[in-house]
mmCIF file of C-alpha atoms in Angstrom:
data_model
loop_
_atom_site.group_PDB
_atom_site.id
_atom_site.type_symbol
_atom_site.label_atom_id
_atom_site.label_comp_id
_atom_site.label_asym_id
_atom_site.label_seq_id
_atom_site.Cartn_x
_atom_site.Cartn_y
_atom_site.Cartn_z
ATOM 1 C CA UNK A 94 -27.809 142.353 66.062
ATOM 2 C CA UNK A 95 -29.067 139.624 63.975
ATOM 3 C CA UNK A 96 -33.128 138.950 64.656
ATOM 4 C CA UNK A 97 -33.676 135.400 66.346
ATOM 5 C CA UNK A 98 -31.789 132.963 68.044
ATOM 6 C CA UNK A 99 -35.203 130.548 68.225
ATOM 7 C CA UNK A 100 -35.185 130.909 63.900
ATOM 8 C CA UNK A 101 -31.331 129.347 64.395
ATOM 9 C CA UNK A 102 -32.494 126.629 66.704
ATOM 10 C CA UNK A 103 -35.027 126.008 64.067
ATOM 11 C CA UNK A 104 -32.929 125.541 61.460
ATOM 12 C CA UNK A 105 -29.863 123.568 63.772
ATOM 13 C CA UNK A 106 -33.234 120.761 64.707
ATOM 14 C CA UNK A 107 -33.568 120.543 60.935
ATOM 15 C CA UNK A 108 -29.723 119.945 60.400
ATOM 16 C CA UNK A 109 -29.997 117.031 62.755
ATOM 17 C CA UNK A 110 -32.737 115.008 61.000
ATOM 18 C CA UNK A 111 -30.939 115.545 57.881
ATOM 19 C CA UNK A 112 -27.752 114.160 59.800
ATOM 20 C CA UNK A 113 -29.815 111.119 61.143
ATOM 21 C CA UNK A 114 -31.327 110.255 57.791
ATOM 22 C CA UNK A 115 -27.987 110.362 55.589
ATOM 23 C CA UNK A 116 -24.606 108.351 55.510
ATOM 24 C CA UNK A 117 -22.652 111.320 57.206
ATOM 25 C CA UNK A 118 -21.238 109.399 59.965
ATOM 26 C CA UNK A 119 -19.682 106.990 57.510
ATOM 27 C CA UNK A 120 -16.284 109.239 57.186
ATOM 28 C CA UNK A 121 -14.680 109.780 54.552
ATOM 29 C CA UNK A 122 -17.225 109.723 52.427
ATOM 30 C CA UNK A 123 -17.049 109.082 48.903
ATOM 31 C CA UNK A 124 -16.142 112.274 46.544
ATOM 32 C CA UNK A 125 -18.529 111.696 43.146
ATOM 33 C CA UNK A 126 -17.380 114.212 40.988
ATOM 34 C CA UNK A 127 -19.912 116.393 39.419
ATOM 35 C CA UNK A 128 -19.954 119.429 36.862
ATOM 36 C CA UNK A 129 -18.308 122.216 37.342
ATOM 37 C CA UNK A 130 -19.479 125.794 38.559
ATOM 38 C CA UNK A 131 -22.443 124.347 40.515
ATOM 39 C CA UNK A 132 -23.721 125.891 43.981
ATOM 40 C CA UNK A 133 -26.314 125.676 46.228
ATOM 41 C CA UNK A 134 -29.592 126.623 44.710
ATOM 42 C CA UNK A 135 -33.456 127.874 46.453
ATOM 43 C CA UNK A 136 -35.974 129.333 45.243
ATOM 44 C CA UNK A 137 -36.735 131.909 47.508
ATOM 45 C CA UNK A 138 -39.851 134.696 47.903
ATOM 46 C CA UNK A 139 -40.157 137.618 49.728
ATOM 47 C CA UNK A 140 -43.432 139.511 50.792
ATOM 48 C CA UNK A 141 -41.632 142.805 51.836
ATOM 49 C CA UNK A 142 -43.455 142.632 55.396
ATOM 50 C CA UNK A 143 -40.476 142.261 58.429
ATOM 51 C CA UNK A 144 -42.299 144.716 60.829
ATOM 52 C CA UNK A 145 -43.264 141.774 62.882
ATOM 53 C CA UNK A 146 -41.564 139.061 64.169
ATOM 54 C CA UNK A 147 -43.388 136.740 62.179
ATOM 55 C CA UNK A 148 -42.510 138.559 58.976
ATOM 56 C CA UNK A 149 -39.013 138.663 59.477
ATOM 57 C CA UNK A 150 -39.332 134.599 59.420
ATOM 58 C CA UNK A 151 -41.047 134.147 56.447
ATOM 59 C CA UNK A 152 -38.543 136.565 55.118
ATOM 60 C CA UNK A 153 -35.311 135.214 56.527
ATOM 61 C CA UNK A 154 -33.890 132.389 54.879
ATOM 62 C CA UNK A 155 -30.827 129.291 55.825
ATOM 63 C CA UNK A 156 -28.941 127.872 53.190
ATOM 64 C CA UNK A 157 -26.168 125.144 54.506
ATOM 65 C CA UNK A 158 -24.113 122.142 53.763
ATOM 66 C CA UNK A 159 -23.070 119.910 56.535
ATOM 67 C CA UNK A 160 -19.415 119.027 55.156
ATOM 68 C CA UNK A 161 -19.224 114.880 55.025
ATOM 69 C CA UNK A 162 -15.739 114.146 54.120
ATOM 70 C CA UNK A 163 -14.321 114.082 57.520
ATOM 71 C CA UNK A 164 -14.556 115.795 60.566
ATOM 72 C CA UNK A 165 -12.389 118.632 61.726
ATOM 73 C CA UNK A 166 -10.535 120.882 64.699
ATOM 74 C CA UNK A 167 -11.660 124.300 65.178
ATOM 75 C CA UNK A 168 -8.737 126.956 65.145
ATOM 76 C CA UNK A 169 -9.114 130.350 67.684
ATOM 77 C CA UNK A 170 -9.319 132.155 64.915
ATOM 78 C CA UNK A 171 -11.466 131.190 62.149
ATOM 79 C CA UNK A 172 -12.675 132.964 59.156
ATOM 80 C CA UNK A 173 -15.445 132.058 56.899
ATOM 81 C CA UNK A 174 -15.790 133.033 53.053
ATOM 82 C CA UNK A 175 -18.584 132.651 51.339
ATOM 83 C CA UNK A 176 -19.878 133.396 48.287
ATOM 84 C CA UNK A 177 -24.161 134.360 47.375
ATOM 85 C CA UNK A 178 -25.767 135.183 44.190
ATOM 86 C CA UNK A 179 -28.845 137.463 44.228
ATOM 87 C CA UNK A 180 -31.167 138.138 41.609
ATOM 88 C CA UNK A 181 -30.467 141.809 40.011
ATOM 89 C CA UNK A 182 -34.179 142.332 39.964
ATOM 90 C CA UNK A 183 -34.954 141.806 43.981
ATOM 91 C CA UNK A 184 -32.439 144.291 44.645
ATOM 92 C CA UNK A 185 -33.918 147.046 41.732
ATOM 93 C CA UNK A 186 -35.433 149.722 43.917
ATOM 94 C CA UNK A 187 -34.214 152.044 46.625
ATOM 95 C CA UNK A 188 -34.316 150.902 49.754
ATOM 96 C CA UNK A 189 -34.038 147.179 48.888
ATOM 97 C CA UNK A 190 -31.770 144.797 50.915
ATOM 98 C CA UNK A 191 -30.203 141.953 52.003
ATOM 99 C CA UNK A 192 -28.535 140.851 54.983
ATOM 100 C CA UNK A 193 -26.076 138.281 55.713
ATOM 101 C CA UNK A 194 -24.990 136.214 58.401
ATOM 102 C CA UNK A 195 -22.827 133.268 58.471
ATOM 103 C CA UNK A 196 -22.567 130.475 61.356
ATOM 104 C CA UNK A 197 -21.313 127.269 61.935
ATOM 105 C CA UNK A 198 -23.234 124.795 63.483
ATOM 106 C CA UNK A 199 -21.099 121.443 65.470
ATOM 107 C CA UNK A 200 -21.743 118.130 65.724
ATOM 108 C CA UNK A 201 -19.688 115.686 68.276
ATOM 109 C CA UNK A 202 -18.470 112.214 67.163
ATOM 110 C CA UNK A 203 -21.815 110.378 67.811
ATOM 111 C CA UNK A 204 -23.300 113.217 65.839
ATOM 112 C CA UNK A 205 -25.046 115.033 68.542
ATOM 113 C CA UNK A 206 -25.069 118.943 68.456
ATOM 114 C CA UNK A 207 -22.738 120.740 70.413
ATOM 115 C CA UNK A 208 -23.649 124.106 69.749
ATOM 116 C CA UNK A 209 -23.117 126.996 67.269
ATOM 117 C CA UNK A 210 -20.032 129.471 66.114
ATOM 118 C CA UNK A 211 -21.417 132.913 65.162
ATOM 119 C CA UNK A 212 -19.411 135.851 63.245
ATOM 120 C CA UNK A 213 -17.470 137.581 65.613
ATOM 121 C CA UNK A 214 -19.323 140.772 65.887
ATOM 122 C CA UNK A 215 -23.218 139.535 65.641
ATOM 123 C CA UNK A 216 -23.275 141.677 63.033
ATOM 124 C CA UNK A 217 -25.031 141.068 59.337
ATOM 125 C CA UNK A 218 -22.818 142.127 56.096
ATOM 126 C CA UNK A 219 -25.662 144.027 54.412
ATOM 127 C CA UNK A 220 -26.173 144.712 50.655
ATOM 128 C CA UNK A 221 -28.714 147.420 49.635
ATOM 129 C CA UNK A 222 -29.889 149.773 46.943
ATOM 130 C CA UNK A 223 -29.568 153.742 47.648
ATOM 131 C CA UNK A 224 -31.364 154.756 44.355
ATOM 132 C CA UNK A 225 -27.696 155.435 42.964
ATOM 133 C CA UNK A 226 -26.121 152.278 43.025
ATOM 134 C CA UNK A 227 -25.653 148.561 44.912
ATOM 135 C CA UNK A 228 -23.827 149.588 48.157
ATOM 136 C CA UNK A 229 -22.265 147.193 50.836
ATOM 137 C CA UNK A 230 -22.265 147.750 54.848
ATOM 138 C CA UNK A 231 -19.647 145.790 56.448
ATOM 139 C CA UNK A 232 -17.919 145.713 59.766
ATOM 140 C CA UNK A 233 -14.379 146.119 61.515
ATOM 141 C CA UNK A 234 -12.263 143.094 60.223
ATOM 142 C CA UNK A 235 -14.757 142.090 58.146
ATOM 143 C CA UNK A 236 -14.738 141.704 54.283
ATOM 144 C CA UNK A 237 -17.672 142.151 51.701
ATOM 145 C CA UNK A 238 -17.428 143.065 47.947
ATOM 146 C CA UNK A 239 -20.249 143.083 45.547
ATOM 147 C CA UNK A 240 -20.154 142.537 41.482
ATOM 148 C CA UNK A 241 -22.061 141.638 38.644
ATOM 149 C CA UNK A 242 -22.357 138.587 37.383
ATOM 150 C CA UNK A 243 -24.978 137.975 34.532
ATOM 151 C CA UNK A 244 -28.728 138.613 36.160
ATOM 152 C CA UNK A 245 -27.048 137.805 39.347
ATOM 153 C CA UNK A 246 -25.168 140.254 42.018
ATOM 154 C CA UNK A 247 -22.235 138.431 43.642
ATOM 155 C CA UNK A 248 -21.962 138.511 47.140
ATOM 156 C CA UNK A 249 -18.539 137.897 47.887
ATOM 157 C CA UNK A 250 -17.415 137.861 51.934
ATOM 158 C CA UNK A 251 -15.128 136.973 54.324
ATOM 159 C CA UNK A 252 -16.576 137.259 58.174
ATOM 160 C CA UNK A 253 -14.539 136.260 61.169
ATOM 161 C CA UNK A 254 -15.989 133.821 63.613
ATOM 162 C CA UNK A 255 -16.078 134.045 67.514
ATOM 163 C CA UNK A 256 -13.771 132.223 69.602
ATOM 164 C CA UNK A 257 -16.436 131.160 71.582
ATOM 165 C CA UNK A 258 -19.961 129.229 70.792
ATOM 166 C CA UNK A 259 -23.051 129.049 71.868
ATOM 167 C CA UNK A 260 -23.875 125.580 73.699
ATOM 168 C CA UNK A 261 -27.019 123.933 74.267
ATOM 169 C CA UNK A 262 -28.279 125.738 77.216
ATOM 170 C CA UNK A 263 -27.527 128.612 75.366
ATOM 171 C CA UNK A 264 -24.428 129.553 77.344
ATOM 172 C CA UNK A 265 -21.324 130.917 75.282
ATOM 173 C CA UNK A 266 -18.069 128.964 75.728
ATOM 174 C CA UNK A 267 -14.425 128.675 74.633
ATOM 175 C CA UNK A 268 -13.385 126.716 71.446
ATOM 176 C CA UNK A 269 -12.099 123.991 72.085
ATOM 177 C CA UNK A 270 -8.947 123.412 69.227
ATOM 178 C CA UNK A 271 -8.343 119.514 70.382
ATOM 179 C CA UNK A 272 -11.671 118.159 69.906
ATOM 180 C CA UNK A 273 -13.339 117.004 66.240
ATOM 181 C CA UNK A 274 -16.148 118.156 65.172
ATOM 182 C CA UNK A 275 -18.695 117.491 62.326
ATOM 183 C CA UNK A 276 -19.391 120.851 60.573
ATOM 184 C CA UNK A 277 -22.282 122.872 59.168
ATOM 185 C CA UNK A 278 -21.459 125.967 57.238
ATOM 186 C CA UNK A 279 -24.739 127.657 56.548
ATOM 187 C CA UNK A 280 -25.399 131.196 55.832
ATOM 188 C CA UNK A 281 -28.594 133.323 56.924
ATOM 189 C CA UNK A 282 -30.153 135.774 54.051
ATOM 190 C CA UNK A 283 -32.638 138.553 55.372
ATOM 191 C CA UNK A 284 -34.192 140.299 52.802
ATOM 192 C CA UNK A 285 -35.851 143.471 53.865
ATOM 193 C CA UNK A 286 -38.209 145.916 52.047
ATOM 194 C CA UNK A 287 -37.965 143.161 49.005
ATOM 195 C CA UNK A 288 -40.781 141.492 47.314
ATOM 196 C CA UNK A 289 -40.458 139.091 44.501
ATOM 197 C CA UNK A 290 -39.277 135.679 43.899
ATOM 198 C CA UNK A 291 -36.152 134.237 42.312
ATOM 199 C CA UNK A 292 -33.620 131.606 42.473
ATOM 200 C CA UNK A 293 -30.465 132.476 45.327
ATOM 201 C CA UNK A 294 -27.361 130.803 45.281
ATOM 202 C CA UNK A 295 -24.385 130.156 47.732
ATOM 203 C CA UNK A 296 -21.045 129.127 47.163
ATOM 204 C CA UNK A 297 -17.769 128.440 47.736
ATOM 205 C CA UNK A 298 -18.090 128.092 51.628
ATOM 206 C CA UNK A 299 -14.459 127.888 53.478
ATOM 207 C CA UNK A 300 -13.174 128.073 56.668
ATOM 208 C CA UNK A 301 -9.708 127.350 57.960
ATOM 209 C CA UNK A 302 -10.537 124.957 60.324
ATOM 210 C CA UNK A 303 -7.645 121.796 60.771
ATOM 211 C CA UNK A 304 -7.652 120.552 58.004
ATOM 212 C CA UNK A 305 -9.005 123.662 56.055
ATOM 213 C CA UNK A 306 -12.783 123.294 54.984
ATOM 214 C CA UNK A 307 -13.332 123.771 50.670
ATOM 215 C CA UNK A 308 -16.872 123.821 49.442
ATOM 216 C CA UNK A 309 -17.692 124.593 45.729
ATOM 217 C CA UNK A 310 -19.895 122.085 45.147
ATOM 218 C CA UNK A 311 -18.215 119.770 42.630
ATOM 219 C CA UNK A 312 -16.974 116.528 44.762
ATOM 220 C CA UNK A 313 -20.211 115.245 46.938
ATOM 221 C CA UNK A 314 -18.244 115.915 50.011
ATOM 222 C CA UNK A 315 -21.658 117.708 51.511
ATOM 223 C CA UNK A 316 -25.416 117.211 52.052
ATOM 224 C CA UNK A 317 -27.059 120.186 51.720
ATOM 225 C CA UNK A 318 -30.295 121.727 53.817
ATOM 226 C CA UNK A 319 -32.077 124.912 53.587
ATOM 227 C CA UNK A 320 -35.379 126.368 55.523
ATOM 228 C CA UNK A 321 -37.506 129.541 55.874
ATOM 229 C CA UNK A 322 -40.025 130.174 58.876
ATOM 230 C CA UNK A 323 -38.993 126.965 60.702
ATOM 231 C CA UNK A 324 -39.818 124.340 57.649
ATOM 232 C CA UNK A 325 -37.776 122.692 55.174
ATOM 233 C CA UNK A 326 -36.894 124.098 51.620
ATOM 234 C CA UNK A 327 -36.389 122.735 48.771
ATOM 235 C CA UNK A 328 -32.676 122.953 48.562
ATOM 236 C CA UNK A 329 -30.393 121.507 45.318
ATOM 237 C CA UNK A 330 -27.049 121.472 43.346
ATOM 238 C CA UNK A 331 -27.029 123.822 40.300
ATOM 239 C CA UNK A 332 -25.574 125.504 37.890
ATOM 240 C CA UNK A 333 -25.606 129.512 38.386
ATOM 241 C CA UNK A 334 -27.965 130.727 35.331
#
């Protein structure tokens, strides 16, 4: 199972000042087109210690985008794709690894949060080195390829979400398909047995919500927020390099 619900709820409080202190409730919101073949960008560092629960924070990282355009429906049966780009050398000796875990976080009309979708399973998509090769540990109905891709490995997934969220009170509950909802995609990286800095990226975040949800970062149809160990971090639109 994935390590902390009170790291989410962290992250989710963070998400909400960023929602009070921007011009997302002004819908639609207006698409400035920017270069091509950006994504998220953070520079991220990892001290190798997750025995505690402490260390798993300060290890565990959130990288989102709360989609501005407009809001949406939820469907019963969502599916999220993402995209992450990982430095070659954090993942360079055996036993290195990183976990992910997608989750979608919803906001009502007068922006207030209504709770959060997790992947189906609870389950992270995991990408490690065995001392022969990059490897990737998925899970039943879910999708996961890795590549290379300059200095970078691509993370490419496609996780299917729960048909029921978790509420404020921490209760899980049905989707609800005839209500709107503001959206924030966001993805949880774990790194464990990893230490080293370098520069992570996510992309391309979709999900077939109604109508469908397309994030690659070149119309400013987002605002993006990232944090590690319950504080904010530095989060921006780049070009992969």
């Amino acid at each position: 199972m994935k390590i902390s619900k009170s790291l989410r709820n962290t992250f989710l409080k963070l998400m909400a000042v960023v929602m009070v202190f921007t011009s997302i409730a002004a819908f639609p919101a207006t698409e400035a087109n920017a270069a091509a073949n950006k994504a998220l960008k953070i520079t991220a560092s990892f001290d190798g210690n997750t025995l505690t629960q402490e260390g798993r924070s300060k290890n565990t990282y959130y990288v989102g985008a709360v989609y501005t355009k407009q809001q949406v429906k939820l469907t019963k049966n969502m599916k999220m794709q993402a995209t992450v780009y990982i430095p070659q050398s954090l993942l360079s000796g055996v036993r290195n690894q990183f976990r992910f875990g997608p989750e979608i976080a919803l906001y009502d009309n007068t922006l207030k949060y209504v709770g959060t979708v997790w992947d189906k399973l609870g389950k992270y998509i995991t990408v490690y080195n065995n001392g022969y090769g990059i490897k990737v540990l998925t899970n039943p109905g879910y999708k996961a390829s890795v590549t290379k891709s300059g200095k970078y490995y691509k993370v490419t997934m496609t996780v299917p979400m729960d048909k029921k969220y978790y509420n404020t009170k921490n209760k899980k509950v049905n989707i609800k398909t005839n209500q709107t909802y503001t959206i924030c995609m966001s993805m949880e990286i774990f790194a464990a047995e990893v230490a080293g800095k370098g520069s992570i990226y996510v992309d391309d975040l979709k999900l077939n919500t109604k109508p469908a949800v397309s994030l690659n970062f070149s119309k400013k149809t987002y605002s993006p927020l990232a944090s590690c160990a319950g504080k904010k971090v530095k989060v921006s639109t780049a070009t992969i390099k």
